[in-house]
Short mmCIF file of C-alpha atoms and ligand atoms in Angstrom, two decimals:
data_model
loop_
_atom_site.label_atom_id
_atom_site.label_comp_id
_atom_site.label_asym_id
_atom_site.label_seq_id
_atom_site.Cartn_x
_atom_site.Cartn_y
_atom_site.Cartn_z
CA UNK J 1 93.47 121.61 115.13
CA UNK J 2 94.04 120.62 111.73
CA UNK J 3 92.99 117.44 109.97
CA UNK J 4 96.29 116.01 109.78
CA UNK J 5 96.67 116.14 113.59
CA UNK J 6 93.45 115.29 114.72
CA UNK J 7 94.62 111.40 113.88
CA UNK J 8 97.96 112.31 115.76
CA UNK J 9 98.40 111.55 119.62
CA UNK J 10 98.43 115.18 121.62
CA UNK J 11 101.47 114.87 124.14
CA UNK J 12 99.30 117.64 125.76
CA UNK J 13 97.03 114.81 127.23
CA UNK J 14 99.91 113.15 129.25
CA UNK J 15 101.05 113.55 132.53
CA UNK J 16 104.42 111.87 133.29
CA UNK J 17 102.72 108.99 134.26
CA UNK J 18 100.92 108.86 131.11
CA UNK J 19 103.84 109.84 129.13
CA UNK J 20 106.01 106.93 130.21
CA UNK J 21 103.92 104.53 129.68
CA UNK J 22 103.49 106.13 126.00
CA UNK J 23 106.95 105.90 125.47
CA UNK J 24 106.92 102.34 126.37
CA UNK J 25 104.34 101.20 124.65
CA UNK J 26 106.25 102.75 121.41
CA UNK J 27 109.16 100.36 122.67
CA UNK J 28 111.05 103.71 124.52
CA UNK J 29 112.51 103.98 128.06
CA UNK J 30 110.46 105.56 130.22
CA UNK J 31 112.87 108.62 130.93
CA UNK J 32 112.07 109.88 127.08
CA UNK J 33 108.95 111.23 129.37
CA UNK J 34 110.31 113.83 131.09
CA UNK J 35 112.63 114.98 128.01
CA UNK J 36 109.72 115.67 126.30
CA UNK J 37 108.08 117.52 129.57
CA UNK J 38 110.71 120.02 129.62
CA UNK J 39 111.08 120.45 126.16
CA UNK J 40 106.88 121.45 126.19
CA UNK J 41 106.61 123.10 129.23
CA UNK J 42 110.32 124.43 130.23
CA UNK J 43 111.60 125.43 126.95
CA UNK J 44 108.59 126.14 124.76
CA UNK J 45 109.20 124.19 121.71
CA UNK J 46 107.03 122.49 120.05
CA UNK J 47 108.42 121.41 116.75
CA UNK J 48 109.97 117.60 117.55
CA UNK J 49 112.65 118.62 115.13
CA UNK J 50 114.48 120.96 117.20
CA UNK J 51 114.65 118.18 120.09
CA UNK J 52 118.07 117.96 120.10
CA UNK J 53 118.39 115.55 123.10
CA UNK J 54 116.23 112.70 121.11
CA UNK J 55 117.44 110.49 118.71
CA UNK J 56 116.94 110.95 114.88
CA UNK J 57 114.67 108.34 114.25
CA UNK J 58 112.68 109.21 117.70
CA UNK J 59 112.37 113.02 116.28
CA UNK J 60 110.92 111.44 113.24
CA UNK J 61 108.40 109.04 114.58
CA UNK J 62 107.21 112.04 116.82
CA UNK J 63 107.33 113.96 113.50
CA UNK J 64 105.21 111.15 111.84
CA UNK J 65 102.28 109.51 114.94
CA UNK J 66 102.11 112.66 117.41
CA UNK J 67 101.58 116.63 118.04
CA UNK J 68 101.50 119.18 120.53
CA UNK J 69 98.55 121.17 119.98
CA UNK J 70 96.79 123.62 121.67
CA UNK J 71 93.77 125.13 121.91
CA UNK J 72 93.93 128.17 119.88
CA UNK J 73 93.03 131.72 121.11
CA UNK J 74 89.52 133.54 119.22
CA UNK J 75 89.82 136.69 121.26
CA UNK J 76 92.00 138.37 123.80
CA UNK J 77 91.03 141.13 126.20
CA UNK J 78 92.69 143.63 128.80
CA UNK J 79 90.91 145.00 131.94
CA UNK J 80 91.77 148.39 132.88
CA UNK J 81 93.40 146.66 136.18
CA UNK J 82 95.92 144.45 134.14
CA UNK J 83 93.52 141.60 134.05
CA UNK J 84 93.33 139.54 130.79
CA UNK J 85 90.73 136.91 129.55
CA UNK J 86 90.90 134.90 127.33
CA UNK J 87 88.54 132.88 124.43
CA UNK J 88 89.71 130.12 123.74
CA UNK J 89 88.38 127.76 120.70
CA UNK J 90 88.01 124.11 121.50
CA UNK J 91 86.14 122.14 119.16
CA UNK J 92 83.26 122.21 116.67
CA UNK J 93 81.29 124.91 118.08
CA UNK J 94 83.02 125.16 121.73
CA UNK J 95 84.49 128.13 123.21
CA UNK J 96 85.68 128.75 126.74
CA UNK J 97 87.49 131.21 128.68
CA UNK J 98 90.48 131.79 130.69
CA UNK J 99 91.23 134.59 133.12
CA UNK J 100 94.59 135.57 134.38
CA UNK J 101 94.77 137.99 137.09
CA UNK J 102 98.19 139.67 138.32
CA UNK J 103 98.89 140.53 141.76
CA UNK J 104 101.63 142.67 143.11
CA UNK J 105 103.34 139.35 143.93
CA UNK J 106 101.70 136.71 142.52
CA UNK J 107 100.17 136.15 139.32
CA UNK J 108 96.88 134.15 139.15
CA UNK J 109 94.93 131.71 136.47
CA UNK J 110 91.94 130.77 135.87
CA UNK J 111 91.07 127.51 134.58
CA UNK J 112 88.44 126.13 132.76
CA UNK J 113 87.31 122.11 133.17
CA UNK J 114 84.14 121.71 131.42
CA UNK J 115 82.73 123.58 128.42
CA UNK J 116 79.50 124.62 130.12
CA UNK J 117 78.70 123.23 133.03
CA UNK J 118 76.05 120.47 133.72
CA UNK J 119 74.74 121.82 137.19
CA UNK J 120 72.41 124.66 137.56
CA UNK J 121 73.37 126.77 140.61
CA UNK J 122 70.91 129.45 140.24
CA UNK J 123 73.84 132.52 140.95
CA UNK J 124 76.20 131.78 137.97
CA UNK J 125 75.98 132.45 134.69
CA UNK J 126 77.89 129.63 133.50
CA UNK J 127 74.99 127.56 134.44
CA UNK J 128 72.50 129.51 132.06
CA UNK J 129 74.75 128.42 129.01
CA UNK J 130 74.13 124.53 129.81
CA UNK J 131 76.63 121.71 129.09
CA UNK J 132 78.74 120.29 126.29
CA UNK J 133 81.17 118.39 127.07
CA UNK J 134 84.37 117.63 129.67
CA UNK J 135 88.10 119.22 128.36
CA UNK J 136 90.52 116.52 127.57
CA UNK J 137 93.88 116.92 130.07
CA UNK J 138 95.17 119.00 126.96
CA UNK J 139 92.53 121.75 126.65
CA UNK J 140 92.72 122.28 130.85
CA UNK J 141 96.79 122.32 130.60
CA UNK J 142 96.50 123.60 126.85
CA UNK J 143 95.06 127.03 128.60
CA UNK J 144 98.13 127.44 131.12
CA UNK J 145 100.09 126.63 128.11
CA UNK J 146 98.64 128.99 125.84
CA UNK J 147 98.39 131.87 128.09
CA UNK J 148 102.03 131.67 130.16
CA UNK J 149 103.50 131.95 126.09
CA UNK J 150 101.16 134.60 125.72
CA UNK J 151 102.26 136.24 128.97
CA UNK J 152 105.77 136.01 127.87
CA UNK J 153 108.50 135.38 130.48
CA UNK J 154 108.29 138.74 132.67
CA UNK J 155 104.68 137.79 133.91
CA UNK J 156 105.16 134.19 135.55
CA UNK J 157 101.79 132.75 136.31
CA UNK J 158 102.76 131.25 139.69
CA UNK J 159 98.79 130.13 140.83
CA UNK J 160 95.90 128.45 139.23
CA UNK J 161 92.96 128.21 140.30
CA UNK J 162 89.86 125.49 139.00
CA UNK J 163 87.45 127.79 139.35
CA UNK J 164 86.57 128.74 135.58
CA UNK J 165 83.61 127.42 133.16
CA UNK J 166 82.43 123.85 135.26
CA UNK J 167 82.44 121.78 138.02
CA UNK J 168 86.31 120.01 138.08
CA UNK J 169 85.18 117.09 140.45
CA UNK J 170 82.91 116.09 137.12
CA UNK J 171 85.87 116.20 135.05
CA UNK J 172 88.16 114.07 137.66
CA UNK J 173 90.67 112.28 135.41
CA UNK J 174 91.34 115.08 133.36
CA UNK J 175 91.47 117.80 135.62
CA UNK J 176 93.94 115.38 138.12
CA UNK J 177 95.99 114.58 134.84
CA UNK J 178 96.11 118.17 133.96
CA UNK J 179 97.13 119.38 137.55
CA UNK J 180 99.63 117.05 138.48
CA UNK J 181 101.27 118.36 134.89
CA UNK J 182 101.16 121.79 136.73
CA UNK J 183 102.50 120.77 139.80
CA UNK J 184 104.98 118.17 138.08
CA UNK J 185 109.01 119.63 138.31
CA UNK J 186 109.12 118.91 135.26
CA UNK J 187 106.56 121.00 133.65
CA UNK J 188 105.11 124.10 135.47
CA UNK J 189 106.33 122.91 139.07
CA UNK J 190 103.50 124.86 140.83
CA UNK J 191 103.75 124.00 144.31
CA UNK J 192 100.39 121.76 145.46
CA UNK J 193 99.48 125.40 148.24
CA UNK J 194 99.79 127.44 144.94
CA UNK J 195 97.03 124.72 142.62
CA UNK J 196 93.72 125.03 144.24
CA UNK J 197 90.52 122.96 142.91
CA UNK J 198 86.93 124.41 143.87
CA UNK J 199 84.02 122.68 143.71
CA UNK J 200 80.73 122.85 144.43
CA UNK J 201 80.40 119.79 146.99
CA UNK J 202 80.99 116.56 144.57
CA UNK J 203 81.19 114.32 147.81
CA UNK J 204 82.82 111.03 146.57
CA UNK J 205 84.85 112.74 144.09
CA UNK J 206 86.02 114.61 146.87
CA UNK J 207 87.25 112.02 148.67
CA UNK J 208 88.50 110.62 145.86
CA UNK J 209 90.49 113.41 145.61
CA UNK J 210 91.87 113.61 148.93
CA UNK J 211 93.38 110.02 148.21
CA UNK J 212 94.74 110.62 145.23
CA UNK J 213 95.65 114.68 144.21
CA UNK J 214 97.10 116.48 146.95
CA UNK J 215 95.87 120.09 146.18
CA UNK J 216 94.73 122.82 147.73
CA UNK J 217 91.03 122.66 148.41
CA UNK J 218 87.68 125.16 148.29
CA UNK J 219 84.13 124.76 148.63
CA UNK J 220 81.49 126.25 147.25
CA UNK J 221 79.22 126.94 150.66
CA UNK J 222 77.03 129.99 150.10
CA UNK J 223 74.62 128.89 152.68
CA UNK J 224 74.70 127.41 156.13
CA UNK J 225 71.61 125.50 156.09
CA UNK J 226 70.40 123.22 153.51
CA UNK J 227 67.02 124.22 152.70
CA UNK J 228 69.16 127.71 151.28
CA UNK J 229 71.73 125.38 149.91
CA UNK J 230 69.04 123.28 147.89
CA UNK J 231 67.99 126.33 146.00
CA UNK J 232 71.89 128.22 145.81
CA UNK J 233 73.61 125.06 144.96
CA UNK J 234 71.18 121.83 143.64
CA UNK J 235 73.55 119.58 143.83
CA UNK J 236 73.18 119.73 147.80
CA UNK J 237 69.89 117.96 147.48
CA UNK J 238 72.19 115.11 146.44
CA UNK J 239 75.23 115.40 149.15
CA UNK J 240 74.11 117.90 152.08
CA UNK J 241 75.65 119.73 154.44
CA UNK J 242 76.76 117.08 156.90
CA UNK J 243 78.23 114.66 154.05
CA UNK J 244 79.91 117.77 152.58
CA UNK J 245 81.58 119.07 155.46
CA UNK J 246 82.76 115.30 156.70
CA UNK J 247 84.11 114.76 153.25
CA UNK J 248 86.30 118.55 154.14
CA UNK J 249 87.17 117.43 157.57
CA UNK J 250 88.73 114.16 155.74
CA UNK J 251 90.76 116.39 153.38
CA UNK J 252 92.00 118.25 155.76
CA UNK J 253 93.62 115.75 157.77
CA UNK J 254 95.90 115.41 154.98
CA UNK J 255 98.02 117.53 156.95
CA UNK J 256 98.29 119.39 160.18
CA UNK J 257 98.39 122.67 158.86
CA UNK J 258 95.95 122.36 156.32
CA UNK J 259 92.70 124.02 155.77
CA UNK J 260 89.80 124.24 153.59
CA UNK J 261 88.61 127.12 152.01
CA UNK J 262 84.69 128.22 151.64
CA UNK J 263 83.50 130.32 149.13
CA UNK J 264 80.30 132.72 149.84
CA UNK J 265 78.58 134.39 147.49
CA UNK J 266 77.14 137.62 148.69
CA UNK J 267 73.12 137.81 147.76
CA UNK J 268 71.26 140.75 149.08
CA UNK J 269 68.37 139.77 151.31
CA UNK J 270 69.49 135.95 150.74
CA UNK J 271 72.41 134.93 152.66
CA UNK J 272 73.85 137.72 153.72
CA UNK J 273 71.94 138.21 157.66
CA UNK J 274 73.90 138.73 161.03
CA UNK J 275 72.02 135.25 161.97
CA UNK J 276 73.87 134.01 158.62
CA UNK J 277 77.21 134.77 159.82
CA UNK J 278 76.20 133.37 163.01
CA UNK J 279 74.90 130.15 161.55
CA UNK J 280 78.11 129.71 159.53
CA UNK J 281 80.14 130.14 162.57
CA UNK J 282 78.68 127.51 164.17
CA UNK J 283 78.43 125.46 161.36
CA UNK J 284 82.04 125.30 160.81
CA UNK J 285 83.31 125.20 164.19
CA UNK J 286 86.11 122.23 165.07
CA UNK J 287 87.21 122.35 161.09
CA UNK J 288 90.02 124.10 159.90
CA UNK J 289 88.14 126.59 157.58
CA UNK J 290 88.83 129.88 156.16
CA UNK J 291 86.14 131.79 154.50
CA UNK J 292 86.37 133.90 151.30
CA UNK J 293 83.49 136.18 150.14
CA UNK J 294 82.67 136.53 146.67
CA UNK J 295 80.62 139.76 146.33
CA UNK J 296 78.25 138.44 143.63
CA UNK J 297 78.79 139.46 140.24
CA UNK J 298 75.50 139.84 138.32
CA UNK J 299 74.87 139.20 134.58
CA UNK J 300 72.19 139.08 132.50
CA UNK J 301 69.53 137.39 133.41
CA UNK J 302 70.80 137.30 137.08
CA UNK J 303 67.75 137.28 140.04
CA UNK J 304 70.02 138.38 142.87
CA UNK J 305 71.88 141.08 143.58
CA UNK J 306 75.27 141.75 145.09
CA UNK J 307 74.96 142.07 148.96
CA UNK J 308 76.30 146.37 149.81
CA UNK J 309 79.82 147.01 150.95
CA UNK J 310 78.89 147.90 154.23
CA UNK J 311 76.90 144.62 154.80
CA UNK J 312 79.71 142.71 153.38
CA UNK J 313 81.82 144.07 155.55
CA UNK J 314 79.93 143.63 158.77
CA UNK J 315 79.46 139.93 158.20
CA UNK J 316 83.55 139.65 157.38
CA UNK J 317 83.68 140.96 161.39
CA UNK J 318 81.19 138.86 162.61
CA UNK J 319 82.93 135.67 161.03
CA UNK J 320 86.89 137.34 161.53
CA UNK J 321 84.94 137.90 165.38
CA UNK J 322 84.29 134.30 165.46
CA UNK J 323 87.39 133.24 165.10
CA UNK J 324 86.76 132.14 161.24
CA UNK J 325 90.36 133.80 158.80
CA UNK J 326 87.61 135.64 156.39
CA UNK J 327 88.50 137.78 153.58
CA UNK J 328 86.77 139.29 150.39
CA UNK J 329 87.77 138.27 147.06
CA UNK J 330 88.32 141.78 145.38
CA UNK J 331 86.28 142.01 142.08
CA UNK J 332 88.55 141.91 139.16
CA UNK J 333 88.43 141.88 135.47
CA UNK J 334 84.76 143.05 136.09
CA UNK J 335 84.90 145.78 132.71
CA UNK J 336 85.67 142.53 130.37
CA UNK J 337 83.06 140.46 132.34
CA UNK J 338 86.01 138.11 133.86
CA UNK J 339 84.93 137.92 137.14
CA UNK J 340 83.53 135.04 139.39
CA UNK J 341 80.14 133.33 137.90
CA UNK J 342 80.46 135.44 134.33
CA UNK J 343 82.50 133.64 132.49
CA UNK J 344 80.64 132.18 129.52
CA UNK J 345 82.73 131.45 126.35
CA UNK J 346 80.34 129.94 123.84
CA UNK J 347 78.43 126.47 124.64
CA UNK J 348 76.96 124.47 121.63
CA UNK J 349 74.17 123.38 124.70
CA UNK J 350 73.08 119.54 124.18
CA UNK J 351 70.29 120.90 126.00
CA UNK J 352 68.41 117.71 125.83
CA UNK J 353 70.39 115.74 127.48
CA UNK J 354 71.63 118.12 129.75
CA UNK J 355 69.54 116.40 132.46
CA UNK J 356 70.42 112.90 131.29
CA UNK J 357 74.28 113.98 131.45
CA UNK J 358 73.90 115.36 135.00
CA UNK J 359 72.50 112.69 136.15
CA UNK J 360 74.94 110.03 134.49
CA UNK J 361 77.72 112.09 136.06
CA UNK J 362 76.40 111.59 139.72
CA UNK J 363 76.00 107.95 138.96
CA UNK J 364 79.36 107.63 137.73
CA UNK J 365 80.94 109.15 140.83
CA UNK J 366 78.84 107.54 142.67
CA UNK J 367 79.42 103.97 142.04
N1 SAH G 1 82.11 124.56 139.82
C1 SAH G 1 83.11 124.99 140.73
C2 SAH G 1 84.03 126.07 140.19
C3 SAH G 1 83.39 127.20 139.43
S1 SAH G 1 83.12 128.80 139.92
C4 SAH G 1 82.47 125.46 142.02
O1 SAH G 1 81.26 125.51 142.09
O2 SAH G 1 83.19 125.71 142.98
C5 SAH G 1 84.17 129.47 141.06
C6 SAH G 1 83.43 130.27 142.15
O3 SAH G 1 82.67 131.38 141.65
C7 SAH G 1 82.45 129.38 142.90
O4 SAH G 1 82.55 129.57 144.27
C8 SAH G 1 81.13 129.89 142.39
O5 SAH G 1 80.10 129.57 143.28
C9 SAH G 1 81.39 131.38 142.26
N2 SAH G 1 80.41 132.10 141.44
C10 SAH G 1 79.64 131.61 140.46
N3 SAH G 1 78.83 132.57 139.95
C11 SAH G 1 79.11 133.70 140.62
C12 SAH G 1 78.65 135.06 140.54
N4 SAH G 1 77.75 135.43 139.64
N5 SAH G 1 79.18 135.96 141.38
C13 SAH G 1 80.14 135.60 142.26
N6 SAH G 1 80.63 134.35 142.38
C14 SAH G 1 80.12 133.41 141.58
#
C-alpha cells in the first residue's frame, strides 16, 4: 500500500453492515453499500471513477477519503496437480500464504486469518514461525479478492476454507466480517455449506460463533483423550474435551441436518492405534460428526511422521465401521509445500510477547 492510501479508508474492511453505516456516517443512504459491493466484488473495478451508478461528487469524495486496496502478491506458484499458492505481502515485514486447490467440480481456497499463529500445536509448522499479528477483514477477503482476479473468470473459486496461517476463532471480528462478505449476495455469494471455519477448539468463541456466523464448522480433534490432546493441541489444557465437544453439539443444533466436521492428523505410533479409532468412536457417539483424516504433512523440523497408507486406511474402516462418514483429505499442492500444517509465508515473530499475546487472547474471549 502506498503512502497516500495508508491515510485512506479501505472499503475492503467493510461488510455490508459496515459499509452502510460508512455511507451514513458520510451523510449517504445506506443502499450506496451494496453499489459499491458489486462494483468490488461482482464487476472488478476498482477505480471509483468508472462507477457509473454514483453521483459525481460521490465518485470524487471516494476519489479523495477512501481506496480499495489489496494485499499485493510477492510470489506465485503452480503444483504439478493444478494447485496454486500464493505469497502474499501484508505489511512491514509480513507475508502469508494462500492456497487454491481445483477439483473436478469445485474449486477450493485457502484462507489465511492470522500472520503466524499464537498457539503452538506441536504438528504444524505454522506454529514454529510464532505470531505477528491478526489480518484486518481486508487482508482475509483481500486474498479471495486477489486470487479469484488472478484465477480469471473460467476457474470460479466456489469454497473457502479458514484453515490457512492461524487460529480464525482468535481473529473473530475480522474473520466474521470477512466471511459474511463471502457469503453476502452481493459480493462472492458463497453459500454458508460451501464457507467452512476450522479451529482448533476456541470454546467461547465457538459459541460465539454459533450465535452469530452461520458457517460451516470443523474441529481440530487429533486425539480422543486429553492427556494426547494436551501435548497435540495446548490449547486443550485450557478447554478439554468435554467443553469442546458440548460447545459442537450446540453448533450443531443450528439445524437438523447439520454436522460438525473433525479433523485428524495422522502421527505414526501417536494417534493412529485400532484402540484410537475405537476411542474416537465412542467419543463421538450421539453427535452428528464426520471425520476427515489429514495424513500429516512433515516439514522441517517436524518430530512425527505421517501414519502409512495401509494404517490410514484401516482406521478409515474402523471409524466408516462405526458408523462415523470418514474420509481422507488427499494431499495436494505437496511439491510447492501447500499442503495442511506447511504453510509458512514469512512472520516478523514478536517472539517476546508471543506468550503474553496468547494469553491476552484467551482472556479476551474469555471474558
Ligand atoms: N488453526 C485452525 C486452522 C489451521 S490449520 C485449526 O487448528 O483448525 C488447518 C488444519 O491443518 C488443522 O486441522 C490443522 O490441525 C492441520 N494441520 C496442521 N499442521 C499439519 C500438518 N503438518 N500435517 C497435516 N495437517 C496439519
Amino acid at each position: 500500500m502506498s503512502e497516500k492510501e495508508m491515510d485512506k479508508v479501505n472499503l475492503l474492511n467493510f461488510d455490508r453492515k459496515g459499509m452502510e453505516a460508512f455511507f451514513v456516517e458520510i451523510g449517504e443512504k445506506p443502499f450506496r453499500a451494496t453499489q459499491l459491493l458489486k462494483w468490488i466484488y461482482q464487476e472488478g473495478i476498482s477505480d471509483f471513477a468508472q462507477m457509473t451508478n454514483l453521483s459525481k461528487s460521490l465518485r470524487n469524495y471516494l476519489t479523495e477519503h477512501c481506496c480499495i486496496s489489496a494485499p499485493e502478491i510477492v510470489v506465485e506458484q503452480n503444483a504439478s496437480d493444478g494447485t496454486r499458492k500464493w505469497l502474499l505481502q501484508m505489511n512491514c515485514d509480513n507475508r502469508v500464504e494462500t492456497v487454491f486447490i481445483p477439483e473436478e467440480k469445485r474449486g477450493t481456497l485457502c484462507v489465511s486469518s492470522q500472520v503466524g499463529c499464537a498457539l503452538a500445536c506441536t504438528f504444524c509448522s505454522t506454529a514454529k514461525q510464532g505470531f505477528n499479528r491478526n489480518l484486518t477483514t481486508a487482508e482475509i477477503i483481500g486474498q479471495l479478492y486477489v486470487a479469484q482476479n488472478r484465477l480469471g473468470s473460467d476457474k470460479k473459486i466456489t469454497n473457502v476454507v479458514m484453515m490457512g496461517m492461524g487460529e480464525p476463532l482468535l481473529n473473530f471480528d475480522n474473520v466474521v466480517a470477512a466471511m459474511n462478505l463471502m457469503m453476502d449476495d452481493f459480493s462472492y455469494g458463497l453459500s454458508k455449506r460451501r464457507v467452512t471455519l476450522s479451529t482448533s477448539g476456541v470454546v467461547p468463541a465457538m459459541y460465539r460463533l454459533t450465535e452469530e456466523c452461520d458457517v460451516s464448522l470443523a474441529v481440530s480433534l487429533h486425539a480422543a483423550n486429553d492427556a494426547l490432546r494436551d501435548v497435540l493441541v495446548p490449547i486443550n489444557q485450557k478447554y478439554p474435551l468435554k467443553e469442546l465437544l458440548a460447545a459442537c453439539r450446540e453448533n450443531a443444533k443450528i439445524s437438523p441436518h447439520r454436522t460438525v466436521t473433525f479433523e485428524y492428523v495422522m502421527l505414526k505410533g501417536i494417534n493412529d492405534s485400532d484402540s484410537d479409532a475405537r476411542k474416537l468412536i465412542k467419543l463421538l457417539k450421539e453427535m452428528p460428526a464426520k471425520i476427515n483424516l489429514i495424513p500429516f504433512n512433515p516439514f522441517p523440523e517436524a518430530i512425527y511422521e505421517c501414519s502409512s497408507s495401509e494404517t490410514i486406511e484401516r482406521f478409515r474402516s474402523i471409524l466408516n465401521n462405526g458408523g462415523i462418514v470418514t474420509t481422507t483429505r488427499k494431499t495436494r499442492g505437496e511439491d510447492i509445500a501447500a499442503a495442511c500444517g506447511q504453510l509458512v509465508g514469512k512472520v516478523a515473530d514478536k517472539s517476546r510477547r508471543h506468550l503474553k499475546l496468547a494469553q491476552q487472547a484467551a482472556r479476551e474471549i474469555a471474558k
